[in-house]
mmCIF file of C-alpha atoms in Angstrom:
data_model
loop_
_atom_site.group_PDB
_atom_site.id
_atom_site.type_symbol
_atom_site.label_atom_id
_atom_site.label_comp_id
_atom_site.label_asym_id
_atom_site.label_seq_id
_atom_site.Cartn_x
_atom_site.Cartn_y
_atom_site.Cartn_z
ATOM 1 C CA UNK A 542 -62.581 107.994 -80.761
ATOM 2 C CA UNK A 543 -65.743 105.660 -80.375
ATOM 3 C CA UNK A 544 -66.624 105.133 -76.976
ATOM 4 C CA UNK A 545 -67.059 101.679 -75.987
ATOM 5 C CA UNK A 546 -70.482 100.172 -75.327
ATOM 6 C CA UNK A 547 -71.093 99.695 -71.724
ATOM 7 C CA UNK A 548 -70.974 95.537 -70.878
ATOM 8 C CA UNK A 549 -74.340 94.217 -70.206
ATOM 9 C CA UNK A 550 -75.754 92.859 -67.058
ATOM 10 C CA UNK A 551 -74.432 88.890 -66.301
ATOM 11 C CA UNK A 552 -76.884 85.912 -67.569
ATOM 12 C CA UNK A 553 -78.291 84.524 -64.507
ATOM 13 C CA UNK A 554 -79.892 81.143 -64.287
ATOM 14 C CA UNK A 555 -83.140 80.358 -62.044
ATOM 15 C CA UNK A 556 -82.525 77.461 -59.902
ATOM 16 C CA UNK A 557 -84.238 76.928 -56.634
ATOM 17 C CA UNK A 558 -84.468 74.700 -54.111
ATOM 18 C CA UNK A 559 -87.277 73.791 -51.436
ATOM 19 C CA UNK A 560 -86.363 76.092 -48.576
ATOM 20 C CA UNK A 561 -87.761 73.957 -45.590
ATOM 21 C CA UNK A 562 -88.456 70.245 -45.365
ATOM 22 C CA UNK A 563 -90.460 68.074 -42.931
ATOM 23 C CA UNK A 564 -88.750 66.202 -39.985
ATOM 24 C CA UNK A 565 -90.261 63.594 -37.582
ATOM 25 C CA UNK A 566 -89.931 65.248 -33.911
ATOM 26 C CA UNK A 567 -91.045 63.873 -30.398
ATOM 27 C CA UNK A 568 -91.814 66.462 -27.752
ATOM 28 C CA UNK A 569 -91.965 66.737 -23.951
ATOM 29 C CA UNK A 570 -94.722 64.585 -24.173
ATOM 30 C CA UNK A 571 -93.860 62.077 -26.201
ATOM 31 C CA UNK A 572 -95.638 62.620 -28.587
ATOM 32 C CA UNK A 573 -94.831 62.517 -32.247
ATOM 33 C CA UNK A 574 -95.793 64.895 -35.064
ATOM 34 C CA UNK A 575 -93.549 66.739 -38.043
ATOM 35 C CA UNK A 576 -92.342 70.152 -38.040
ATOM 36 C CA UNK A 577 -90.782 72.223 -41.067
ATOM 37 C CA UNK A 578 -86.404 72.986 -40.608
ATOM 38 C CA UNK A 579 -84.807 75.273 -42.893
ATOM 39 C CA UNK A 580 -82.977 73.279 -45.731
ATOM 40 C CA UNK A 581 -79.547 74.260 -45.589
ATOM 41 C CA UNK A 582 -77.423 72.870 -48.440
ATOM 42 C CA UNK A 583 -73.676 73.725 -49.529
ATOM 43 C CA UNK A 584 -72.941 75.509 -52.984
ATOM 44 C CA UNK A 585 -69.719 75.721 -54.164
ATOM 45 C CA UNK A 586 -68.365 78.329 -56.350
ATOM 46 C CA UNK A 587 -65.913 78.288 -59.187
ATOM 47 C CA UNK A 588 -65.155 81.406 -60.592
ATOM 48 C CA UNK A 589 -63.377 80.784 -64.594
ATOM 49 C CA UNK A 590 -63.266 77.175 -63.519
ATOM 50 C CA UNK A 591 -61.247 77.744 -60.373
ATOM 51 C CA UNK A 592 -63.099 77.102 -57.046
ATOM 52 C CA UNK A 593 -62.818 79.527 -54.756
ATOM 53 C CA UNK A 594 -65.438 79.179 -51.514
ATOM 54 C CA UNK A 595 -68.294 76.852 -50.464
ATOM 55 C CA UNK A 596 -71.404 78.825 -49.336
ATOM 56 C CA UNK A 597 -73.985 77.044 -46.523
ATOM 57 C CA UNK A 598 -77.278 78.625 -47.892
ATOM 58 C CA UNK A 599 -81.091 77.718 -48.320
ATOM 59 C CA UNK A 600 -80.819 78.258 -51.636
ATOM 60 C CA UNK A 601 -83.631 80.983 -52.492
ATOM 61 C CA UNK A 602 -81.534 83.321 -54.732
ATOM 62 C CA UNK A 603 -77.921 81.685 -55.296
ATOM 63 C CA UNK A 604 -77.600 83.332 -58.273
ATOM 64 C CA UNK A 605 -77.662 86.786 -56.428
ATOM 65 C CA UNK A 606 -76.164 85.334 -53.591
ATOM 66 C CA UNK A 607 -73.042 84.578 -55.526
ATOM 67 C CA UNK A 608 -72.679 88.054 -57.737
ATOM 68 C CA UNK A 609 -73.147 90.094 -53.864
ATOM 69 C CA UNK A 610 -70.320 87.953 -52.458
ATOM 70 C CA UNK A 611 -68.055 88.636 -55.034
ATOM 71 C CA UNK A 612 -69.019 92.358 -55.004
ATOM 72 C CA UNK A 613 -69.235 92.361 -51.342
ATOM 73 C CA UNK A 614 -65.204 90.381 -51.284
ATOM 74 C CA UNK A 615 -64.667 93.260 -53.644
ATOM 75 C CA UNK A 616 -63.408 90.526 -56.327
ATOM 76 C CA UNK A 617 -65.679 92.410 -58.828
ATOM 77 C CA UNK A 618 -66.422 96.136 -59.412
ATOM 78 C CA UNK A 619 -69.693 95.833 -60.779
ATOM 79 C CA UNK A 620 -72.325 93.031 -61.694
ATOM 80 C CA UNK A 621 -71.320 93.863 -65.681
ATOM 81 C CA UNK A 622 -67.625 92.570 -65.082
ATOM 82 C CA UNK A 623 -69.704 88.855 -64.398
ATOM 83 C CA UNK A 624 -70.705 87.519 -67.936
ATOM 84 C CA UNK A 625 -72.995 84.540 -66.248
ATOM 85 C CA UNK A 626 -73.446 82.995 -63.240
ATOM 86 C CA UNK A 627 -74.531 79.577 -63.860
ATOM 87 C CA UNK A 628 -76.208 77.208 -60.642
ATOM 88 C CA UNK A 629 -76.553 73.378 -60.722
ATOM 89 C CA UNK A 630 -78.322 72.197 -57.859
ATOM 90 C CA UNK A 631 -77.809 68.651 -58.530
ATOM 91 C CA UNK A 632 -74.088 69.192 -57.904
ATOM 92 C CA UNK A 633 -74.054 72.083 -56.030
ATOM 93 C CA UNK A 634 -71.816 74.139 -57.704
ATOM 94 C CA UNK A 635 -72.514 77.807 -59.037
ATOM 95 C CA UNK A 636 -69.949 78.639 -62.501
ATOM 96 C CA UNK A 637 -68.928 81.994 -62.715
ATOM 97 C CA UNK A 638 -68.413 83.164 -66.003
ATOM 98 C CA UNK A 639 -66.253 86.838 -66.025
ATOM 99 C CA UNK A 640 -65.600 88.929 -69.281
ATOM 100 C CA UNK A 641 -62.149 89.205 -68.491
ATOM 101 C CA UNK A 642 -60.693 87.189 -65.131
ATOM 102 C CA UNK A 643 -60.685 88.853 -61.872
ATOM 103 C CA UNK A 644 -57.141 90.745 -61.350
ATOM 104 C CA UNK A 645 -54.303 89.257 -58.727
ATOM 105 C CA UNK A 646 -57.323 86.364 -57.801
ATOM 106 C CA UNK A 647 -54.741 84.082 -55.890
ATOM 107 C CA UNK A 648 -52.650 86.925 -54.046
ATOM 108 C CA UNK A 649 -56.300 88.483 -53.273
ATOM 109 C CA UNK A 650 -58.185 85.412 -51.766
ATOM 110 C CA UNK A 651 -55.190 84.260 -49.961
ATOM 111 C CA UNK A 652 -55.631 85.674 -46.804
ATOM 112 C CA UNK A 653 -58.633 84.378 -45.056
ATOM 113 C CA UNK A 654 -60.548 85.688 -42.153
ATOM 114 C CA UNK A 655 -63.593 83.773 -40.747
ATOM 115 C CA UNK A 656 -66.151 85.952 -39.365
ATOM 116 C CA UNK A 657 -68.928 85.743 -36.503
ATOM 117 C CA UNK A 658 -71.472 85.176 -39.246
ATOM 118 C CA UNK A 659 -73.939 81.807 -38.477
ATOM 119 C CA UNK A 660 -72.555 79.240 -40.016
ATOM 120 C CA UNK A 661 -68.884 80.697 -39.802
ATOM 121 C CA UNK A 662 -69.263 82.759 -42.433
ATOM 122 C CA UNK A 663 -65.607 84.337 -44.023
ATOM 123 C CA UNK A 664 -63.945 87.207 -45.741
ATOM 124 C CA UNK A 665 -61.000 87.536 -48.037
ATOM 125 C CA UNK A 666 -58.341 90.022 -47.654
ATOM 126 C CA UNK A 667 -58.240 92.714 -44.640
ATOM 127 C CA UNK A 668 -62.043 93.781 -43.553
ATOM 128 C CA UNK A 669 -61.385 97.492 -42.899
ATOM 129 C CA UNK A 670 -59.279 97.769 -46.436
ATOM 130 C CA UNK A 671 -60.248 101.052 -48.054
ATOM 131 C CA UNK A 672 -63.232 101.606 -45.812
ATOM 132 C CA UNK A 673 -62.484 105.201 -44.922
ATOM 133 C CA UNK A 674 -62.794 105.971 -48.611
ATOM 134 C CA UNK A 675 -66.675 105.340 -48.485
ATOM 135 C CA UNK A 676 -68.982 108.464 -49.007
ATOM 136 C CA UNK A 677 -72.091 107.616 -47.927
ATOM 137 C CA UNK A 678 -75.071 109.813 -48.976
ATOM 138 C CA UNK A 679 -76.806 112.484 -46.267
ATOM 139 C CA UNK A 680 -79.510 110.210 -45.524
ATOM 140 C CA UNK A 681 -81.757 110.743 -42.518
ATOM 141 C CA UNK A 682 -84.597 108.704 -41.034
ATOM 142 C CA UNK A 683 -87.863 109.812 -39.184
ATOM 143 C CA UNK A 684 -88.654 107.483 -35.839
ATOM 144 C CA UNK A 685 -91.851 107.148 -38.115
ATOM 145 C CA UNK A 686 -90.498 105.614 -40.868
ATOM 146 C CA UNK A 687 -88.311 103.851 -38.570
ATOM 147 C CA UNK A 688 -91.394 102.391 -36.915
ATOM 148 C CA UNK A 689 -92.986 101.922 -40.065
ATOM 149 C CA UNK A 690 -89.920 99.611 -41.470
ATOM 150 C CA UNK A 691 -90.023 97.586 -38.160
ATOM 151 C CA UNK A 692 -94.077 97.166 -38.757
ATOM 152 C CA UNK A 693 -93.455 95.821 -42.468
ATOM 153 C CA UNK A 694 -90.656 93.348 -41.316
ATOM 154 C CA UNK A 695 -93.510 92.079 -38.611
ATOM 155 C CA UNK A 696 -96.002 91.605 -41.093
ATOM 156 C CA UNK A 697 -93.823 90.009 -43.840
ATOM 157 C CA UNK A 698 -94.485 86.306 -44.652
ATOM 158 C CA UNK A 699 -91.232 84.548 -43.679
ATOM 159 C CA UNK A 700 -89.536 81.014 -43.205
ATOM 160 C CA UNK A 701 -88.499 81.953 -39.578
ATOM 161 C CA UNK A 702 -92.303 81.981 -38.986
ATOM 162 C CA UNK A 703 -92.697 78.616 -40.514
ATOM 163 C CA UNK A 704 -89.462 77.119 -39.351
ATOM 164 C CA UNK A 705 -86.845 79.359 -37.535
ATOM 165 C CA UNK A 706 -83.181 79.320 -37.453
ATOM 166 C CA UNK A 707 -82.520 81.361 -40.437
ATOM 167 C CA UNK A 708 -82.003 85.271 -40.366
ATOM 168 C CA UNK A 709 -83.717 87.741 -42.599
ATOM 169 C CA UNK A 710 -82.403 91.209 -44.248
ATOM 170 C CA UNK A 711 -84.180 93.813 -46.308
ATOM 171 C CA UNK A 712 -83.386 96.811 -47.896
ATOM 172 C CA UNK A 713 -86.082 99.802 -47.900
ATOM 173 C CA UNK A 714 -86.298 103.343 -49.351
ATOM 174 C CA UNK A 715 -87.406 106.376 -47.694
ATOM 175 C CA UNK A 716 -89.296 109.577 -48.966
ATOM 176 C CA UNK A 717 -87.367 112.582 -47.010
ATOM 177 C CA UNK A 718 -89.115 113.549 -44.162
ATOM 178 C CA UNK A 719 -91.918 111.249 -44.552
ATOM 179 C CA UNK A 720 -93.502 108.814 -42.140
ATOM 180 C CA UNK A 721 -93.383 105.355 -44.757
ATOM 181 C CA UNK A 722 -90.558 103.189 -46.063
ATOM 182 C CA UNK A 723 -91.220 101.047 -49.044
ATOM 183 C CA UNK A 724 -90.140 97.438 -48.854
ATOM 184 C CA UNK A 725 -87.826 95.902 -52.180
ATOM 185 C CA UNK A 726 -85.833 93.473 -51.444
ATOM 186 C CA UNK A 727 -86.809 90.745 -48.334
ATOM 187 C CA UNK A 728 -84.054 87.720 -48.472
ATOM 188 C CA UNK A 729 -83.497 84.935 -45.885
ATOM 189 C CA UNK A 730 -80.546 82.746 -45.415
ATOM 190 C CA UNK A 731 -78.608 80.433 -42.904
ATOM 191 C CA UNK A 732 -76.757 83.425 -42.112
ATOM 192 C CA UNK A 733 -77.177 86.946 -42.338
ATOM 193 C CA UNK A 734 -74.188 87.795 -44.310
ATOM 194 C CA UNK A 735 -75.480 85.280 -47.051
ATOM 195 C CA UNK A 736 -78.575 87.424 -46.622
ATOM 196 C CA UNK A 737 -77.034 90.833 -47.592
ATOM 197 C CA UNK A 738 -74.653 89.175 -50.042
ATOM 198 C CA UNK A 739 -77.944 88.303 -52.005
ATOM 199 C CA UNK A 740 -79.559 91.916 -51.595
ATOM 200 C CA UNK A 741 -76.222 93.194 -52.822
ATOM 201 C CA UNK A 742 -76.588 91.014 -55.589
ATOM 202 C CA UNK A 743 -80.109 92.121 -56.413
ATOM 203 C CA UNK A 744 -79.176 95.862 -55.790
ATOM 204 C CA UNK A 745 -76.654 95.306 -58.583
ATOM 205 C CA UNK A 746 -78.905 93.833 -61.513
ATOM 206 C CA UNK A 747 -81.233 97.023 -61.006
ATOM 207 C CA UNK A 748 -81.608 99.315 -63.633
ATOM 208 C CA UNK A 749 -80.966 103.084 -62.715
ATOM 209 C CA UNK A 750 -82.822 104.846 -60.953
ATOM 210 C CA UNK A 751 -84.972 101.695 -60.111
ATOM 211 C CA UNK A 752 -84.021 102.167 -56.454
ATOM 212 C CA UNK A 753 -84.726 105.927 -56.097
ATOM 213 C CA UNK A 754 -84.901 106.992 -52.327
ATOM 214 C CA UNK A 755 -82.592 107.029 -49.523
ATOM 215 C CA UNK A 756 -81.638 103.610 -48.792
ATOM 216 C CA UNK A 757 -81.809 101.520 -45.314
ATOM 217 C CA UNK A 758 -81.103 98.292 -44.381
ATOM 218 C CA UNK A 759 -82.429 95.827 -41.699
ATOM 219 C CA UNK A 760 -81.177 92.482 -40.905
ATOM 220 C CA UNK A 761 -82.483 90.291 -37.883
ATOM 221 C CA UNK A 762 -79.171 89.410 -37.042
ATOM 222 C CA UNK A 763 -76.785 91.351 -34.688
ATOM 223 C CA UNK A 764 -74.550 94.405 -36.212
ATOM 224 C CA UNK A 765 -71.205 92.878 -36.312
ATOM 225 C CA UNK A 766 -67.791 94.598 -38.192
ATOM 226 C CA UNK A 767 -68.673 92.500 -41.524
ATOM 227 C CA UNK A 768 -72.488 93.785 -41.723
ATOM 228 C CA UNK A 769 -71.437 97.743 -41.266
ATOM 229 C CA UNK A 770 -68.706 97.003 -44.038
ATOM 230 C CA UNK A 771 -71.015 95.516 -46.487
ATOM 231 C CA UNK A 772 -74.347 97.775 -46.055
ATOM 232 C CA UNK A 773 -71.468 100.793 -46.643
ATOM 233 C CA UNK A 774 -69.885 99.182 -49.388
ATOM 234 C CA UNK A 775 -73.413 99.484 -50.712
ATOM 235 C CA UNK A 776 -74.055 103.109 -49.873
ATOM 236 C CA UNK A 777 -76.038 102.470 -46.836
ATOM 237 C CA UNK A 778 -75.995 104.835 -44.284
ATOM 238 C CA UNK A 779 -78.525 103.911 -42.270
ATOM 239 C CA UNK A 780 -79.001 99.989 -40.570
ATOM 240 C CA UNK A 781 -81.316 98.464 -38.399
ATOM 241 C CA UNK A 782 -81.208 95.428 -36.178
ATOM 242 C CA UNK A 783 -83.680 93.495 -34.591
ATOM 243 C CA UNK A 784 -80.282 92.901 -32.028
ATOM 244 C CA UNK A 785 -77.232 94.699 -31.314
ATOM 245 C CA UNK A 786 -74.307 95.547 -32.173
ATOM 246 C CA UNK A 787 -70.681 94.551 -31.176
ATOM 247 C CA UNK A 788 -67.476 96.613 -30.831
ATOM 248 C CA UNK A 789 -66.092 96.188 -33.789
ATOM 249 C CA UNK A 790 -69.095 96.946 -35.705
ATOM 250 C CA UNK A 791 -69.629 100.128 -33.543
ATOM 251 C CA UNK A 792 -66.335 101.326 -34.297
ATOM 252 C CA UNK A 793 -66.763 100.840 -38.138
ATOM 253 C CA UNK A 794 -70.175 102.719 -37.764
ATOM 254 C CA UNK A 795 -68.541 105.567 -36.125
ATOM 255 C CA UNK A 796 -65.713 105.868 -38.742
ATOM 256 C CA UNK A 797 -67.390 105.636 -41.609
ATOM 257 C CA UNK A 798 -70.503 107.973 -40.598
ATOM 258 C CA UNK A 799 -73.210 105.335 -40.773
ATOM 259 C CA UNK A 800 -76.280 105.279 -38.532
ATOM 260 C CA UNK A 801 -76.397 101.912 -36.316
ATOM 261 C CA UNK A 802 -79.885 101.543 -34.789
ATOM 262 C CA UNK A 803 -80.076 98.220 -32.945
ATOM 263 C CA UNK A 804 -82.683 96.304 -30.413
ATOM 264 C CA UNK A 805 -85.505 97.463 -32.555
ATOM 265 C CA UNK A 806 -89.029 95.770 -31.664
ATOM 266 C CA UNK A 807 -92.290 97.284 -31.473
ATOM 267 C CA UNK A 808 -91.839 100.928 -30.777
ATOM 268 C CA UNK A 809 -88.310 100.265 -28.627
ATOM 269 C CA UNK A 810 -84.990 100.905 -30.361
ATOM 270 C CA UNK A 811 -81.036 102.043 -29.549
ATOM 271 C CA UNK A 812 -79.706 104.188 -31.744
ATOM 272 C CA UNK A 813 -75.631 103.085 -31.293
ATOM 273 C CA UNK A 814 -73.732 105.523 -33.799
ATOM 274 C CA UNK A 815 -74.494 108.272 -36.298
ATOM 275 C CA UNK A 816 -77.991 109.865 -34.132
ATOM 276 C CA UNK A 817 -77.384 113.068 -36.483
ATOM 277 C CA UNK A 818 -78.925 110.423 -38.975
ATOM 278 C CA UNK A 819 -82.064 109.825 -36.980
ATOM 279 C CA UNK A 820 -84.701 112.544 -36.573
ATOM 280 C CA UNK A 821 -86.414 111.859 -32.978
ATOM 281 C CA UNK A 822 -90.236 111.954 -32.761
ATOM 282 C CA UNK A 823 -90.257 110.415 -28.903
ATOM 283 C CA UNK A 824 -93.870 110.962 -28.291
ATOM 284 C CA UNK A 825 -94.202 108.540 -30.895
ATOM 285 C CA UNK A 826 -93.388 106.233 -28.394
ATOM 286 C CA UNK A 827 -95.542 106.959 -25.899
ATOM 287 C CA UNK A 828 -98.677 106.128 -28.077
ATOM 288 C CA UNK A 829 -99.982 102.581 -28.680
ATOM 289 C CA UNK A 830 -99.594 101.123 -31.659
ATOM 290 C CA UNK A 831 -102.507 100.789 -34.204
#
C-alpha cells in the first residue's frame, strides 16, 4: 500500500495595510498638532465561500491571523488541511480555501461565546472542550531568562510606542537552564487574542524543527480563560503577562499544568500557577539592572 503524500502547507497571499494613521488632536492647551492611532479595520472571513466571523484587526499578518483562528476555534487540525488563504483589502474579506470542507461547520460554530478580549473578541463551541487532554512538554524557566524575555519585549520596536492602544504577544525559546530567550515571533493587534491567533498561525507554517527550544509566550494583555486555552492548545507551558490574570484563567492554568507568570516589569513578577515550572534565582532581584 502506497502511503499518501503529506498535503502541503496553504498558499498565503501578502496583503498589508498601514498600521497607524495621522489624526488632528487639540490638547490641554489648545493647541493643535497630529498624533499617530492604530488603524483598526474589519476583515471578514469566508471559509469555502461561507462567511463565518468578522475580525477587528490592524491588519499586519491577516493571513496568519486567519489560519491561527481557525486552528485556535479548532475548525482545522493543522495549517495543511487550509489549501489558501486569500486577503483583499479593498473589500475586506479573507477566502479560505480548504482541501476538503471543515467537518459538522454549522453544528460547530453555532454556539457562540464572546470573550473579554479588546474589541469583544469570541469563541465557538465550549472553551474548556477537551482541554484536560493537553500534554504540555516539561518545560522550565530560569528568573534569568525570565528577565531576559521581559528586557527584549522593552527594547522591541513597537506600534504601542508610536501610537498605543493595541496589545502585543511573542513567542520565545529557551536553552535549558540558560540565562537567554531568543525572540521569533513579535505580533501586535487590536486585541490580544488576534495577537496569538496570528503567532499560532505563524507557528503553524514552520518547518520542523524550525522552532527547537522550549517554548514561552508573552502577551501585554491580562491572562484571561481564552489566552491559557490557546497558548496550551499550542504546547505552551509557560506564559507571561505584562498584567494579571483572572479566575478563570487561573483555574485553566492550574488544570492543565501550565505556568502563569503575571505583573512582569523590570525585575518584578507573580508567578500565579505552575511555580514547579519556574526555577527561582531571587538575588537576581536584588541587583540593578544593567
Amino acid at each position: 500500500m502506497t502511503t499518501p503524500l503529506p498535503l502541503p502547507l496553504p498558499r498565503l497571499t501578502q496583503a498589508r495595510a498601514a498600521l497607524t494613521r495621522e489624526v488632528e488632536v487639540v490638547d490641554e492647551h489648545g493647541a493643535r498638532g497630529t498624533v499617530s492611532i492604530p488603524a483598526e479595520r474589519d476583515l471578514t472571513v469566508y471559509v469555502d465561500r461561507r462567511e463565518l466571523v468578522t475580525l477587528m484587526t490592524l491588519g499586519a499578518q491577516p493571513e496568519l491571523l486567519v489560519l491561527g483562528y481557525l486552528l485556535n476555534q479548532r475548525l482545522i487540525e493543522a495549517a495543511s488541511d487550509v489549501e489558501s488563504v486569500t486577503v483583499d483589502w479593498e473589500v475586506g474579506a479573507a477566502a479560505v480555501k480548504t482541501h476538503a470542507g471543515i467537518d459538522r461547520i454549522e453544528e460547530r460554530t453555532a454556539k457562540k461565546v464572546v470573550t473579554t478580549g479588546c474589541g469583544q473578541g469570541s469563541v465557538f463551541g465550549d472553551l474548556m472542550a477537551d482541554i484536560d487532554k493537553l500534554q504540555l512538554p516539561p518545560t522550565r524557566m530560569t528568573q534569568a531568562q525570565l528577565y531576559a524575555l521581559v528586557n527584549a519585549i522593552r527594547l522591541q520596536e513597537s506600534t504601542y510606542k508610536s501610537a498605543g492602544s493595541v496589545h502585543g504577544c511573542a513567542l520565545f525559546t529557551l536553552e535549558p537552564g540558560g540565562t537567554e530567550a531568543t525572540m521569533h515571533s513579535f505580533v501586535e493587534d487590536v486585541g490580544r487574542h488576534n495577537a496569538i491567533d496570528t503567532i499560532a498561525g505563524w507557528c503553524a507554517m514552520q518547518p520542523p524543527g524550525a522552532l527547537a527550544g522550549d517554548r514561552v509566550f508573552y502577551t501585554t494583555g491580562r491572562l484571561t480563560s481564552e489566552m491559557v486555552i490557546k497558548s496550551a492548545q499550542m504546547g505552551v507551558p509557560i506564559v507571561v503577562s505584562r498584567s494579571g490574570i483572572t479566575q478563570m484563567g487561573h483555574e485553566v492554568a492550574t488544570r492543565v499544568g501550565l505556568c502563569a507568570i503575571g505583573r512582569a516589569t523590570n525585575r518584578h513578577f507573580v508567578c500565579y500557577a505552575g511555580i514547579d515550572r519556574l526555577v527561582l534565582q531571587p538575588e537576581l532581584a536584588r541587583r540593578n539592572p544593567a
